[in-house]
PDB file of C-alpha atoms in Angstrom:
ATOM      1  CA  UNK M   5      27.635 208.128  53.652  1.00 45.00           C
ATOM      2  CA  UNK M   6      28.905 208.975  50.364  1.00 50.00           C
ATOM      3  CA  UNK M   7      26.646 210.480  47.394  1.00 50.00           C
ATOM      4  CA  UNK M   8      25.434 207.888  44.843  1.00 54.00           C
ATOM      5  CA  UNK M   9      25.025 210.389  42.133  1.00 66.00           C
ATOM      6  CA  UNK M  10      26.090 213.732  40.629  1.00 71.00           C
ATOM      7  CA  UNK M  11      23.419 216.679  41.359  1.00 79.00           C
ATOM      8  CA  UNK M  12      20.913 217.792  38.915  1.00 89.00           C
ATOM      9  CA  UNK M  13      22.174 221.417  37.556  1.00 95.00           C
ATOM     10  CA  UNK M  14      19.113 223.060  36.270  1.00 96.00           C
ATOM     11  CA  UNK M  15      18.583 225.604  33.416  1.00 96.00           C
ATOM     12  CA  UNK M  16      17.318 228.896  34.671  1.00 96.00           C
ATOM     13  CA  UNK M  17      15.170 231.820  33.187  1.00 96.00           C
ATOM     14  CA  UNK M  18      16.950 235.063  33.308  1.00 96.00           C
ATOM     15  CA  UNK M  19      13.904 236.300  35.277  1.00 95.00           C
ATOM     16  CA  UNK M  20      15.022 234.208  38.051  1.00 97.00           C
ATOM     17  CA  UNK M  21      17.616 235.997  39.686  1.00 97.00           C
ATOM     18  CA  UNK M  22      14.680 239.009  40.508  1.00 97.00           C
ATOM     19  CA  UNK M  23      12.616 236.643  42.041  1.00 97.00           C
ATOM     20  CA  UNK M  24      14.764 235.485  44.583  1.00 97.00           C
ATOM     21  CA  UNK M  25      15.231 238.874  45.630  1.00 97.00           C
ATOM     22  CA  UNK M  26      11.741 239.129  46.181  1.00 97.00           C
ATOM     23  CA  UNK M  27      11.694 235.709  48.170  1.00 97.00           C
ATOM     24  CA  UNK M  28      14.573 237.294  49.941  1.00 97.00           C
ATOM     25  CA  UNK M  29      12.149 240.029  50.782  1.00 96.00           C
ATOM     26  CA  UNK M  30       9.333 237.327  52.151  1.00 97.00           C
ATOM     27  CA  UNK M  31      12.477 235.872  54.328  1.00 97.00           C
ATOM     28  CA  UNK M  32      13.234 238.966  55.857  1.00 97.00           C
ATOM     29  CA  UNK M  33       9.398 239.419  56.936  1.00 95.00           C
ATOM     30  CA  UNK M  34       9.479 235.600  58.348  1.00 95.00           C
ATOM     31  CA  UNK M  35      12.946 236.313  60.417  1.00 95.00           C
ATOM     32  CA  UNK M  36      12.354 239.732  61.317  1.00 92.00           C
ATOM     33  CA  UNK M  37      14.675 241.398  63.337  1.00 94.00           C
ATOM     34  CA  UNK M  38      17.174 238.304  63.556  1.00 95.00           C
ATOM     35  CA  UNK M  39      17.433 239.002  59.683  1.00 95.00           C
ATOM     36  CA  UNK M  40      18.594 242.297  59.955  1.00 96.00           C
ATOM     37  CA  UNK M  41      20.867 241.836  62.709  1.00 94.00           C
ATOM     38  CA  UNK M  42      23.186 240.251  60.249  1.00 92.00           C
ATOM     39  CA  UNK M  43      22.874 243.409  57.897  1.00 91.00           C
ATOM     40  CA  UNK M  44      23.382 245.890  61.201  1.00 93.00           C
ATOM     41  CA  UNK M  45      26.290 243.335  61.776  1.00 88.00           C
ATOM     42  CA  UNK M  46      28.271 244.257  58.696  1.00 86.00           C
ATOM     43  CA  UNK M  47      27.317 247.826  58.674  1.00 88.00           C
ATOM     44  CA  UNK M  48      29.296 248.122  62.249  1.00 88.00           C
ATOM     45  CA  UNK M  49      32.167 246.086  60.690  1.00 83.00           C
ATOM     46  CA  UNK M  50      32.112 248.602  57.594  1.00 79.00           C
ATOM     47  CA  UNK M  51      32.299 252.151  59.920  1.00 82.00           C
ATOM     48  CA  UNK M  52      35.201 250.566  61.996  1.00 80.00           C
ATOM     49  CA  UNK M  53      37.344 249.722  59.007  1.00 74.00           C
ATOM     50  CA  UNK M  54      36.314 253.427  58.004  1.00 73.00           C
ATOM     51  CA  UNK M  55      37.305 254.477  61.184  1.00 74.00           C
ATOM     52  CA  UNK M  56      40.639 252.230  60.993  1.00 71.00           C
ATOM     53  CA  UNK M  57      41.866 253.282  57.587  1.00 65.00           C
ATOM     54  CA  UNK M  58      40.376 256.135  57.401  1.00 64.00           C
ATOM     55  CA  UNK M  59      43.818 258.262  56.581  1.00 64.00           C
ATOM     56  CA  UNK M  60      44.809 254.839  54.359  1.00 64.00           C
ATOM     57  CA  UNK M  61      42.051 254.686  51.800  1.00 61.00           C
ATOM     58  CA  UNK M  62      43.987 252.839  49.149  1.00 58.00           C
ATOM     59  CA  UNK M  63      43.573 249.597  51.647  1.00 61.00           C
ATOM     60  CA  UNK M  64      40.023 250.581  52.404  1.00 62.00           C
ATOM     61  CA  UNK M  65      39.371 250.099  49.120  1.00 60.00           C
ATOM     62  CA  UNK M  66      40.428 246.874  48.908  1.00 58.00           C
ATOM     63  CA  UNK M  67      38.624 245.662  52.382  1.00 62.00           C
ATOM     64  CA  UNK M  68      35.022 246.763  50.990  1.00 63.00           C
ATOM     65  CA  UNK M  69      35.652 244.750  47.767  1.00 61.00           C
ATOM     66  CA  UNK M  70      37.179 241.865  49.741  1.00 59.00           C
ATOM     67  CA  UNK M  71      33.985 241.904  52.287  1.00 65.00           C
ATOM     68  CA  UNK M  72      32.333 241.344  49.140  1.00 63.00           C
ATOM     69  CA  UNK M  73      34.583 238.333  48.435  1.00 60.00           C
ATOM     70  CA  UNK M  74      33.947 236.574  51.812  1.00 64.00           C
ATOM     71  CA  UNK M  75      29.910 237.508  51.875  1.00 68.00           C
ATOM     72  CA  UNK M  76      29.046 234.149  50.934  1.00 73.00           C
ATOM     73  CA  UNK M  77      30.125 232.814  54.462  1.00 76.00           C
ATOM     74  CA  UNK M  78      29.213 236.111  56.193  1.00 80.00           C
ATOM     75  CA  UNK M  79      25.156 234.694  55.311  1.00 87.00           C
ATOM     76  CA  UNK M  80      25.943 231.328  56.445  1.00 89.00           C
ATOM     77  CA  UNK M  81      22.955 232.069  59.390  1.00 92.00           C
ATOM     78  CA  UNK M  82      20.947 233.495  56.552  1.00 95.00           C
ATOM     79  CA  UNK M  83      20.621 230.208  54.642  1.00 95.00           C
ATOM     80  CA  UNK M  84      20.064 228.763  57.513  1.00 94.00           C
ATOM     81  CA  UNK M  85      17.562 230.911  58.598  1.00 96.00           C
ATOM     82  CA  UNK M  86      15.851 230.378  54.571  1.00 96.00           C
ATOM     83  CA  UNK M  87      15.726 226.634  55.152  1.00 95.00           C
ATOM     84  CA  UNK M  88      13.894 226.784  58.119  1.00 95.00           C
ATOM     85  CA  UNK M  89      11.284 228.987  56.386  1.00 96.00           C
ATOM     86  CA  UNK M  90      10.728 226.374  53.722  1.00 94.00           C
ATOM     87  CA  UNK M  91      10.644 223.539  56.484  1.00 92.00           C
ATOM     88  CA  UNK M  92       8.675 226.052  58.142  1.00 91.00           C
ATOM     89  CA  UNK M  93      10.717 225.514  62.028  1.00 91.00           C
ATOM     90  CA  UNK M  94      11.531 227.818  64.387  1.00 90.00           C
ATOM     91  CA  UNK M  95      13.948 230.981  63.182  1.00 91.00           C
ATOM     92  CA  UNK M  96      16.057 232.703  65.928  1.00 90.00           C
ATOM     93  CA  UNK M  97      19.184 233.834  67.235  1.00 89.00           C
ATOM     94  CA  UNK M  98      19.498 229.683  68.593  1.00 90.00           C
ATOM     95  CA  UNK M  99      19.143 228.427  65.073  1.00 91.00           C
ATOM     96  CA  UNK M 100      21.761 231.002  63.966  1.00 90.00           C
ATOM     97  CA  UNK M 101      24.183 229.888  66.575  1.00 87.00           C
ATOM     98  CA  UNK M 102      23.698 226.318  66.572  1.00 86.00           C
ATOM     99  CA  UNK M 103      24.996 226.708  62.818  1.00 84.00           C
ATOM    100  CA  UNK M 104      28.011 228.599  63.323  1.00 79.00           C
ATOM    101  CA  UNK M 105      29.368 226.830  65.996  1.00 76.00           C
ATOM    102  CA  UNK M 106      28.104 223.125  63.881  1.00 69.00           C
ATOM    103  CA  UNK M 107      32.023 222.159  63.291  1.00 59.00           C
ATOM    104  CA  UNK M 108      32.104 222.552  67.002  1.00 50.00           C
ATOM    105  CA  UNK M 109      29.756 219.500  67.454  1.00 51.00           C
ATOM    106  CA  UNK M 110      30.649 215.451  67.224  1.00 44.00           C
ATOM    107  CA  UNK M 111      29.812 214.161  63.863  1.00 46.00           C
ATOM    108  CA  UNK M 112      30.660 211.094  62.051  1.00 43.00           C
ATOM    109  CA  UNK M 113      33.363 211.618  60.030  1.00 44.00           C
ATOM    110  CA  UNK M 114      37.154 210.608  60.506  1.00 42.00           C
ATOM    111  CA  UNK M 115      37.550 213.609  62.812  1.00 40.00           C
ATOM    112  CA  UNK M 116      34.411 213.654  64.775  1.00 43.00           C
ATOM    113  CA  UNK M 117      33.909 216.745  63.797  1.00 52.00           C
ATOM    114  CA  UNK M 118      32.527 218.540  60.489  1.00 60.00           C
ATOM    115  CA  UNK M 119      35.431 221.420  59.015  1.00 65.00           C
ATOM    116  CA  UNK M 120      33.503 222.469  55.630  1.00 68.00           C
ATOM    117  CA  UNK M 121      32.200 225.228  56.470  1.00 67.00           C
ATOM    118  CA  UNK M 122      35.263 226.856  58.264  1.00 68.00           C
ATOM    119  CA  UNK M 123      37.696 225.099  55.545  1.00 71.00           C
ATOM    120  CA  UNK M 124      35.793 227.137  52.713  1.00 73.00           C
ATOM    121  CA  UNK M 125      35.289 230.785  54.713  1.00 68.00           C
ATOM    122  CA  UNK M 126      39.243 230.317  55.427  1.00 70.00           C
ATOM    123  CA  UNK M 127      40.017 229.771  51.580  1.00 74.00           C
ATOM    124  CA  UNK M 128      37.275 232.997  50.897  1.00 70.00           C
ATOM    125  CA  UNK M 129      39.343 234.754  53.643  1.00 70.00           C
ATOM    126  CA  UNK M 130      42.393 234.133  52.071  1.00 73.00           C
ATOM    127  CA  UNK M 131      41.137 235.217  48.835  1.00 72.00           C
ATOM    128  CA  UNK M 132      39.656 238.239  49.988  1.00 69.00           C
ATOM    129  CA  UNK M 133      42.925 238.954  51.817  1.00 70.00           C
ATOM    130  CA  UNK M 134      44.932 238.483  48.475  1.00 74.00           C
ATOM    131  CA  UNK M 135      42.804 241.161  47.132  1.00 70.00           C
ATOM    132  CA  UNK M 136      43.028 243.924  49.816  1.00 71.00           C
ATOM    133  CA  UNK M 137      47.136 243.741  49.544  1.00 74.00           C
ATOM    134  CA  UNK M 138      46.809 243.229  45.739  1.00 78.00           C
ATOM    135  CA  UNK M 139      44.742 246.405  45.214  1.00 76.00           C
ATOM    136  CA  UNK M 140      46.596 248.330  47.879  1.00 74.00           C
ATOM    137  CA  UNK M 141      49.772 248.077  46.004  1.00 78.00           C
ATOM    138  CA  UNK M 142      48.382 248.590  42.519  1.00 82.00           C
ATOM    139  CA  UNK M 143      47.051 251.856  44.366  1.00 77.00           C
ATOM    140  CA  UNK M 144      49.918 252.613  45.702  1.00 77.00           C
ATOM    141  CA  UNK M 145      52.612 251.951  43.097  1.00 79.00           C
ATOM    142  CA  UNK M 146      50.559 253.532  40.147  1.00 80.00           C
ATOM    143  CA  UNK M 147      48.891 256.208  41.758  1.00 80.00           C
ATOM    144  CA  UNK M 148      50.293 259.665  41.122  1.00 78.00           C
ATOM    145  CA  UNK M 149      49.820 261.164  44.513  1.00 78.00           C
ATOM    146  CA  UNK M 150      48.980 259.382  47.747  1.00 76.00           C
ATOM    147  CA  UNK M 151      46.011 258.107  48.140  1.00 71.00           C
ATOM    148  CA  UNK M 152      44.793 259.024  51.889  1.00 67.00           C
ATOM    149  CA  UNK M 153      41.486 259.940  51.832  1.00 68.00           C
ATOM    150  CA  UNK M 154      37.645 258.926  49.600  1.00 65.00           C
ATOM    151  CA  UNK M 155      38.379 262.200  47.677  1.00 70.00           C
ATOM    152  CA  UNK M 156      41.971 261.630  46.914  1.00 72.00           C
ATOM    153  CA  UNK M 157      40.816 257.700  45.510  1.00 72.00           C
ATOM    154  CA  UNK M 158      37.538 259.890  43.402  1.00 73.00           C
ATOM    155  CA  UNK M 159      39.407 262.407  42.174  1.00 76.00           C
ATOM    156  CA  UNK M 160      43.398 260.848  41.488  1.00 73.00           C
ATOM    157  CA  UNK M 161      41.604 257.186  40.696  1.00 75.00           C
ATOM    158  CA  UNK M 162      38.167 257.231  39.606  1.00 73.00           C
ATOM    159  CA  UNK M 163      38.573 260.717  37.715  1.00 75.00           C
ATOM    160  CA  UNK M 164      41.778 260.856  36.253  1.00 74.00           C
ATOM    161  CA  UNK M 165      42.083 261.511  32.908  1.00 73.00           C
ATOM    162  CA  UNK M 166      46.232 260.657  32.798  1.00 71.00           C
ATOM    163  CA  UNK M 167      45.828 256.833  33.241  1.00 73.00           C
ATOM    164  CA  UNK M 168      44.122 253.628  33.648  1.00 81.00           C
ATOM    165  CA  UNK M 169      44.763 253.364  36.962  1.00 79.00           C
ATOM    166  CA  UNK M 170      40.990 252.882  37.644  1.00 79.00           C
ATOM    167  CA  UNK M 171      40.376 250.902  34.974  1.00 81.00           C
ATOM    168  CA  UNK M 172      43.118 248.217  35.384  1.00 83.00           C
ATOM    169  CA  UNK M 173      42.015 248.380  38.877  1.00 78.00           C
ATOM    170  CA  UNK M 174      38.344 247.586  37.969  1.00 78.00           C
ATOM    171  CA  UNK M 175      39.652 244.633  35.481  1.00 82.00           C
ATOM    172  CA  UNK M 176      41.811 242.948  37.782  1.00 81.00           C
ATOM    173  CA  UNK M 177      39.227 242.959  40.359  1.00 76.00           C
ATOM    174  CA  UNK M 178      36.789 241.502  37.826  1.00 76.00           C
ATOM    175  CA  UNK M 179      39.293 239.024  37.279  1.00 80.00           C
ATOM    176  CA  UNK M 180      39.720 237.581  40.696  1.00 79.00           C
ATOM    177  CA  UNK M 181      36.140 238.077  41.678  1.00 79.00           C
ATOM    178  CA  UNK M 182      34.696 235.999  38.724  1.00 86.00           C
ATOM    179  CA  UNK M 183      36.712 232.845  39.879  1.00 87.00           C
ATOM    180  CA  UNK M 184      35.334 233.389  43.329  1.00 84.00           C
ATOM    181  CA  UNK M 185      31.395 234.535  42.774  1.00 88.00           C
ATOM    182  CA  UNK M 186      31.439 230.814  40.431  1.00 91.00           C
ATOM    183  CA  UNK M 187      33.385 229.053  43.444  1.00 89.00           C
ATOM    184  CA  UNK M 188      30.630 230.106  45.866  1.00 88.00           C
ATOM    185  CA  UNK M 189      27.592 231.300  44.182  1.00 91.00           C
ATOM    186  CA  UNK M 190      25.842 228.170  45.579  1.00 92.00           C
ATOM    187  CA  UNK M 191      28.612 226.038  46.960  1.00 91.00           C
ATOM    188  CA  UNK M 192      27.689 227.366  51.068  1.00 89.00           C
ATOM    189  CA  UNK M 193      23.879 226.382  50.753  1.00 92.00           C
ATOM    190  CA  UNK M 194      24.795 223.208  49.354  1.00 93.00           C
ATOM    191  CA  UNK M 195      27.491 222.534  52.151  1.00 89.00           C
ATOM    192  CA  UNK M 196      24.891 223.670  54.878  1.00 89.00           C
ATOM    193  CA  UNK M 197      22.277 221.651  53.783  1.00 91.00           C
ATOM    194  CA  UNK M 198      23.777 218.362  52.454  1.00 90.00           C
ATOM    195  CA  UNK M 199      27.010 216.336  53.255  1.00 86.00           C
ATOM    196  CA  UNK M 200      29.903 216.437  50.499  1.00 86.00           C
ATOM    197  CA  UNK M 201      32.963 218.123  50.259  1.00 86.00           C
ATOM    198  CA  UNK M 202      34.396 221.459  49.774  1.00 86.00           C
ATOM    199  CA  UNK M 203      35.544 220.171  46.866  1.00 88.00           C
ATOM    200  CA  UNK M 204      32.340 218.976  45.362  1.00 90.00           C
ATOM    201  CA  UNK M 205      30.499 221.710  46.163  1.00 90.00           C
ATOM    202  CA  UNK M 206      32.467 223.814  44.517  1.00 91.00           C
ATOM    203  CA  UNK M 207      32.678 221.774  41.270  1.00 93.00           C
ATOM    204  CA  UNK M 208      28.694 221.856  41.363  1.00 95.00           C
ATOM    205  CA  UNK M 209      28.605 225.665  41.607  1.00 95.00           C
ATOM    206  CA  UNK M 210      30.790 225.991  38.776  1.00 95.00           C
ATOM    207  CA  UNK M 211      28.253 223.476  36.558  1.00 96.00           C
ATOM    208  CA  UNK M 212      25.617 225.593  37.775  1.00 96.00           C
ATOM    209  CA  UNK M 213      27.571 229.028  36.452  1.00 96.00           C
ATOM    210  CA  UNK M 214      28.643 227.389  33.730  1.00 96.00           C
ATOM    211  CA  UNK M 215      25.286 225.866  32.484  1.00 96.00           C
ATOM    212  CA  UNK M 216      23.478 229.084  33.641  1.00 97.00           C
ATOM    213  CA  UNK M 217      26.074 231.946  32.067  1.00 96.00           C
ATOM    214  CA  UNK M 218      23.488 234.811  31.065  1.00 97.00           C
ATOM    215  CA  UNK M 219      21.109 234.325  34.405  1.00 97.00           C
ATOM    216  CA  UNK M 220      23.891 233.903  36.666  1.00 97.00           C
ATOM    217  CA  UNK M 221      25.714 236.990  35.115  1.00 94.00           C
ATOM    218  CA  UNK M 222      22.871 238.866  35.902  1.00 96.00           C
ATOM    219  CA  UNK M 223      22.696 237.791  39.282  1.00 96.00           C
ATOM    220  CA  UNK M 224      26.121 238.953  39.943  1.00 92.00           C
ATOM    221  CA  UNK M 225      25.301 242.154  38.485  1.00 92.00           C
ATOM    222  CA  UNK M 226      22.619 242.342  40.781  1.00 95.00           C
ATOM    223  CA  UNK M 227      24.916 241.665  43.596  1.00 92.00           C
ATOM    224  CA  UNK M 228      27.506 244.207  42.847  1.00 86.00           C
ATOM    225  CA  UNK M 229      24.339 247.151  42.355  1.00 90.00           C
ATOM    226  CA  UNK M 230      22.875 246.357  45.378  1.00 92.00           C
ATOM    227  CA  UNK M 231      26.155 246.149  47.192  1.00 86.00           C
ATOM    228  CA  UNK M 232      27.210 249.367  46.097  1.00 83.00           C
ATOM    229  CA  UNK M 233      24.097 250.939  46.953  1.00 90.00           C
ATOM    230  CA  UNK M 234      24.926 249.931  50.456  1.00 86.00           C
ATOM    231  CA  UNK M 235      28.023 250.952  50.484  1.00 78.00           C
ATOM    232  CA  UNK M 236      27.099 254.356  48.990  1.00 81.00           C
ATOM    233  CA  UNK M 237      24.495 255.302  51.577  1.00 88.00           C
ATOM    234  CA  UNK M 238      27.062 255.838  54.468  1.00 81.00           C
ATOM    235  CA  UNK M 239      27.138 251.885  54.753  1.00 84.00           C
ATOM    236  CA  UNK M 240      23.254 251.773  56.206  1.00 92.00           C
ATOM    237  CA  UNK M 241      21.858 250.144  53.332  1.00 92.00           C
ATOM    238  CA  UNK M 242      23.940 247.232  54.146  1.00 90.00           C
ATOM    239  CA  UNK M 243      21.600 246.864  56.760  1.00 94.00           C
ATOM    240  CA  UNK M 244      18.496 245.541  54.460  1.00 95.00           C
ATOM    241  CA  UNK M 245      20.640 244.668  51.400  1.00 94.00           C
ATOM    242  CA  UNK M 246      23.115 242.344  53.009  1.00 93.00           C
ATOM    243  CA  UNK M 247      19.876 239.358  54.497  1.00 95.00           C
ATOM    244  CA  UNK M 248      18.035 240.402  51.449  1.00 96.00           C
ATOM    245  CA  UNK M 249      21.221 238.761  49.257  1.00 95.00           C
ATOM    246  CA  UNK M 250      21.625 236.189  51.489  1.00 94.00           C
ATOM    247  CA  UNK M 251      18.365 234.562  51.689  1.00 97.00           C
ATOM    248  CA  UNK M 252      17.615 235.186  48.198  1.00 97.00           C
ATOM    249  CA  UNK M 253      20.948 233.090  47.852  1.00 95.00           C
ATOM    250  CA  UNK M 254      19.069 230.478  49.290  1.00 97.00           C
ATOM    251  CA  UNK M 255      16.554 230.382  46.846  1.00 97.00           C
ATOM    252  CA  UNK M 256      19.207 230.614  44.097  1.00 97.00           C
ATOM    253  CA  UNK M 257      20.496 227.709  45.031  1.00 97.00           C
ATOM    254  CA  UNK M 258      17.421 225.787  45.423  1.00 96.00           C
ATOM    255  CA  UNK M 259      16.093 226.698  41.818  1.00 97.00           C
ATOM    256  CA  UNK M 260      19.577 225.766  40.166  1.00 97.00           C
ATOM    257  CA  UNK M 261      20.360 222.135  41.958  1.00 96.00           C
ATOM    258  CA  UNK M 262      18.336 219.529  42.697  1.00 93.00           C
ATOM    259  CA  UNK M 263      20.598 218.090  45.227  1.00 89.00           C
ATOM    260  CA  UNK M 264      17.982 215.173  47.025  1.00 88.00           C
ATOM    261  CA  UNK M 265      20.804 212.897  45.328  1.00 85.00           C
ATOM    262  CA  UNK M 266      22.866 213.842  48.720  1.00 87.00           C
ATOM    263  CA  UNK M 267      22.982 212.813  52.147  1.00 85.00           C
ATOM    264  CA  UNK M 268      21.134 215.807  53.781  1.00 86.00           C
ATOM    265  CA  UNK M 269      23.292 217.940  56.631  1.00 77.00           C
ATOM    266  CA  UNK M 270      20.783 218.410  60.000  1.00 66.00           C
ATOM    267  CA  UNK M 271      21.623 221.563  61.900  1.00 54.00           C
ATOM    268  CA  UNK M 272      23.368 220.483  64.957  1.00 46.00           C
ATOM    269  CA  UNK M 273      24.105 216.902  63.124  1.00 41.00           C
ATOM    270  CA  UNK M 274      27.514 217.737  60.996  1.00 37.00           C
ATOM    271  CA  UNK M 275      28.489 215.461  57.930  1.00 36.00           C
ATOM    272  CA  UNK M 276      30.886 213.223  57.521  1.00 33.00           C
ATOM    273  CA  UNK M 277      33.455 215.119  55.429  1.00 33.00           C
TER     274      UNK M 277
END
């Protein structure tokens, strides 16, 4: 079944983005523990790449901002988990399975089976991955010494006084990840809970930046403090910050579309694209 008509982008307050971190908060009390498991997820995932690069900082630096990159899809269970707040169903580890493994499951597109979700986390992987080897060699080619350790990258890159490392590094970071945060601020709730395309869920998160620039730049502000507040508390913030992002994701998405327009997705009942 094919959408008869274009989604309703709606104009935001710039208040908005703070109050779906506090519906993010009233998420995390529904889920519970099965919330939180998704933060403790990524926190393990964060001390092994520490533990993996940890003589290599100039690509560790690149993997934390490219986690960042791909956290859209990391929540995927966390928007699921949201809906079934508002619909007020069941919320477990079942519910965060069954959506993971959805592509796995006979649908009734061309296929049988429904690829969205694993055709946009593979073009967020690749991005993400395009940024950990781009940063790595701007690190290493312009860096005066090698960069081995989290002191060497604070006090030779952060600190220096002799270039712009740091701050070409910070720009061209800005400039990859604004493409990206406007390509997925909404486009993996809309593709979990109604059946389009990659493609037009991505056009529709655009509109929504787009018609939204001062809110949404504020929620992506947001996102980067509370991200690096994680990251700067020895990774255990990431524990509480990374559901509270994703379900208040949720809620960003359900204030900025009105998407009723669509065929709606059922969890365990893929789409047809």
């Amino acid at each position: 079944m094919k959408p008869t008509a274009a989604p309703v982008i709606r104009t935001i307050d710039l208040h908005q983005p703070m109050r779906w971190l506090v519906l993010g908060w009233r998420d995390i009390g529904h889920c519970g523990w099965v919330s939180f498991a998704h933060g403790l997820v990524l926190t393990v995932v964060g001390l092994g790449l520490l533990v993996l690069a940890r003589h290599q900082f100039w690509w560790l630096a690149g993997a934390f901002s490219g986690l960042l990159v791909v956290g859209p899809v990391l929540a995927t269970g966390l928007y699921a988990l949201s809906r079934a707040v508002e619909r007020d169903e069941a919320r477990s580890w079942r519910l965060v399975l069954k959506t993971w493994l959805s592509w796995r499951r006979h649908g009734s597109g061309r296929d049988g089976k429904d690829w969205r979700l694993v055709q946009f986390g593979l073009l967020l992987g690749l991005a993400g991955t395009g940024w950990v080897l781009t940063s790595a060699a701007l690190i290493t080619l312009m860096s005066p010494v090698p960069i081995e350790q989290p002191l060497d990258f604070l006090k030779y890159v952060v600190l220096a006084r002799d270039n712009w490392l740091f701050e070409v590094w910070l720009a061209l970071g800005g400039l990859m990840a604004a493409p990206m945060f406007a390509s997925s601020a909404i486009a993996i709730p809309l593709l979990l809970d109604r059946r389009i395309s990659v493609l037009q869920a991505v056009i529709t998160s655009w509109e929504a930046v787009l018609n939204n620039p001062v809110p949404m730049a504020w929620w992506a502000t947001l996102i980067m403090g509370f991200s690096l507040l994680g990251l700067l508390s020895a990774l255990l913030g990431l524990i509480a910050v990374m559901p509270m992002l994703g379900h208040a994701s949720w809620h960003a998405y359900r204030d900025l579309v009105d998407a009723s327009a669509w065929p709606e997705r059922t969890t365990g009942q893929p789409g047809a694209y």
